[in-house]
C-alpha cells in the first residue's frame, strides 16, 4: 500500500505515498506512526504535475 519516493537516497529522508480510491495519503518515512496528510486525488495529481513541470511557484 505505502510506497517510498523514487527520489529517496536511502537515508530515510523521504516521504511515502499511498493511493486510495478517494484520497492520496502522504507521511514521513522516519515517523510512520505519526501524522498523515491526505489530499483529493485531483489535488495530488495537480501537485505532481506542477512539480514535474517546475511551475509550483515556490520562491526562496
PDB file of C-alpha atoms in Angstrom:
ATOM      1  CA  UNK A   1       0.000   0.000   0.000  1.00  0.00           C
ATOM      2  CA  UNK A   2       2.616   2.636   1.036  1.00  0.00           C
ATOM      3  CA  UNK A   3       5.463   3.281  -1.373  1.00  0.00           C
ATOM      4  CA  UNK A   4       8.628   5.262  -0.829  1.00  0.00           C
ATOM      5  CA  UNK A   5       9.590   8.143  -3.069  1.00  0.00           C
ATOM      6  CA  UNK A   6      11.726   7.107  -6.035  1.00  0.00           C
ATOM      7  CA  UNK A   7      13.951  10.101  -5.171  1.00  0.00           C
ATOM      8  CA  UNK A   8      14.826   8.672  -1.774  1.00  0.00           C
ATOM      9  CA  UNK A   9      18.551   8.460  -1.227  1.00  0.00           C
ATOM     10  CA  UNK A  10      18.246   5.512   1.140  1.00  0.00           C
ATOM     11  CA  UNK A  11      18.939   7.557   4.275  1.00  0.00           C
ATOM     12  CA  UNK A  12      15.273   7.563   5.228  1.00  0.00           C
ATOM     13  CA  UNK A  13      14.815  11.256   4.448  1.00  0.00           C
ATOM     14  CA  UNK A  14      11.805  10.911   2.220  1.00  0.00           C
ATOM     15  CA  UNK A  15       8.067  10.665   2.068  1.00  0.00           C
ATOM     16  CA  UNK A  16       5.820   7.702   1.484  1.00  0.00           C
ATOM     17  CA  UNK A  17       2.633   7.854  -0.546  1.00  0.00           C
ATOM     18  CA  UNK A  18      -0.432   5.616  -0.545  1.00  0.00           C
ATOM     19  CA  UNK A  19      -3.192   5.954  -3.133  1.00  0.00           C
ATOM     20  CA  UNK A  20      -6.760   5.121  -2.199  1.00  0.00           C
ATOM     21  CA  UNK A  21      -9.958   5.440  -4.219  1.00  0.00           C
ATOM     22  CA  UNK A  22     -10.953   8.763  -2.661  1.00  0.00           C
ATOM     23  CA  UNK A  23      -7.659  10.158  -1.327  1.00  0.00           C
ATOM     24  CA  UNK A  24      -3.884  10.160  -1.561  1.00  0.00           C
ATOM     25  CA  UNK A  25      -2.060   9.905   1.757  1.00  0.00           C
ATOM     26  CA  UNK A  26       1.464  11.177   2.463  1.00  0.00           C
ATOM     27  CA  UNK A  27       3.633  10.525   5.523  1.00  0.00           C
ATOM     28  CA  UNK A  28       7.206  10.979   6.699  1.00  0.00           C
ATOM     29  CA  UNK A  29       9.125   7.730   6.289  1.00  0.00           C
ATOM     30  CA  UNK A  30      11.029   8.424   9.528  1.00  0.00           C
ATOM     31  CA  UNK A  31       7.789   8.728  11.523  1.00  0.00           C
ATOM     32  CA  UNK A  32       5.464   6.078  10.119  1.00  0.00           C
ATOM     33  CA  UNK A  33       3.055   6.062  13.073  1.00  0.00           C
ATOM     34  CA  UNK A  34       3.000   9.870  13.031  1.00  0.00           C
ATOM     35  CA  UNK A  35       0.673  12.254  11.210  1.00  0.00           C
ATOM     36  CA  UNK A  36      -0.611  11.594   7.708  1.00  0.00           C
ATOM     37  CA  UNK A  37      -1.659  14.271   5.228  1.00  0.00           C
ATOM     38  CA  UNK A  38      -4.463  13.393   2.826  1.00  0.00           C
ATOM     39  CA  UNK A  39      -5.349  15.044  -0.447  1.00  0.00           C
ATOM     40  CA  UNK A  40      -8.110  14.592  -3.023  1.00  0.00           C
ATOM     41  CA  UNK A  41      -6.677  12.667  -5.990  1.00  0.00           C
ATOM     42  CA  UNK A  42      -7.118  15.640  -8.356  1.00  0.00           C
ATOM     43  CA  UNK A  43      -5.206  17.963  -5.994  1.00  0.00           C
ATOM     44  CA  UNK A  44      -2.362  15.459  -5.642  1.00  0.00           C
ATOM     45  CA  UNK A  45      -2.255  14.992  -9.411  1.00  0.00           C
ATOM     46  CA  UNK A  46      -2.001  18.763  -9.852  1.00  0.00           C
ATOM     47  CA  UNK A  47       0.832  18.932  -7.323  1.00  0.00           C
ATOM     48  CA  UNK A  48       2.745  16.144  -9.062  1.00  0.00           C
ATOM     49  CA  UNK A  49       2.212  17.737 -12.492  1.00  0.00           C
ATOM     50  CA  UNK A  50       3.361  21.165 -11.256  1.00  0.00           C
ATOM     51  CA  UNK A  51       6.404  19.599  -9.584  1.00  0.00           C
ATOM     52  CA  UNK A  52       7.400  17.803 -12.765  1.00  0.00           C
ATOM     53  CA  UNK A  53       6.877  20.972 -14.829  1.00  0.00           C
ATOM     54  CA  UNK A  54       8.766  23.155 -12.346  1.00  0.00           C
ATOM     55  CA  UNK A  55       5.795  25.525 -12.001  1.00  0.00           C
ATOM     56  CA  UNK A  56       4.967  25.310  -8.313  1.00  0.00           C
ATOM     57  CA  UNK A  57       5.651  28.987  -7.780  1.00  0.00           C
ATOM     58  CA  UNK A  58       7.694  28.467  -4.616  1.00  0.00           C
ATOM     59  CA  UNK A  59      10.132  31.305  -4.040  1.00  0.00           C
ATOM     60  CA  UNK A  60      13.153  31.126  -1.798  1.00  0.00           C
TER      61      UNK A  60
END
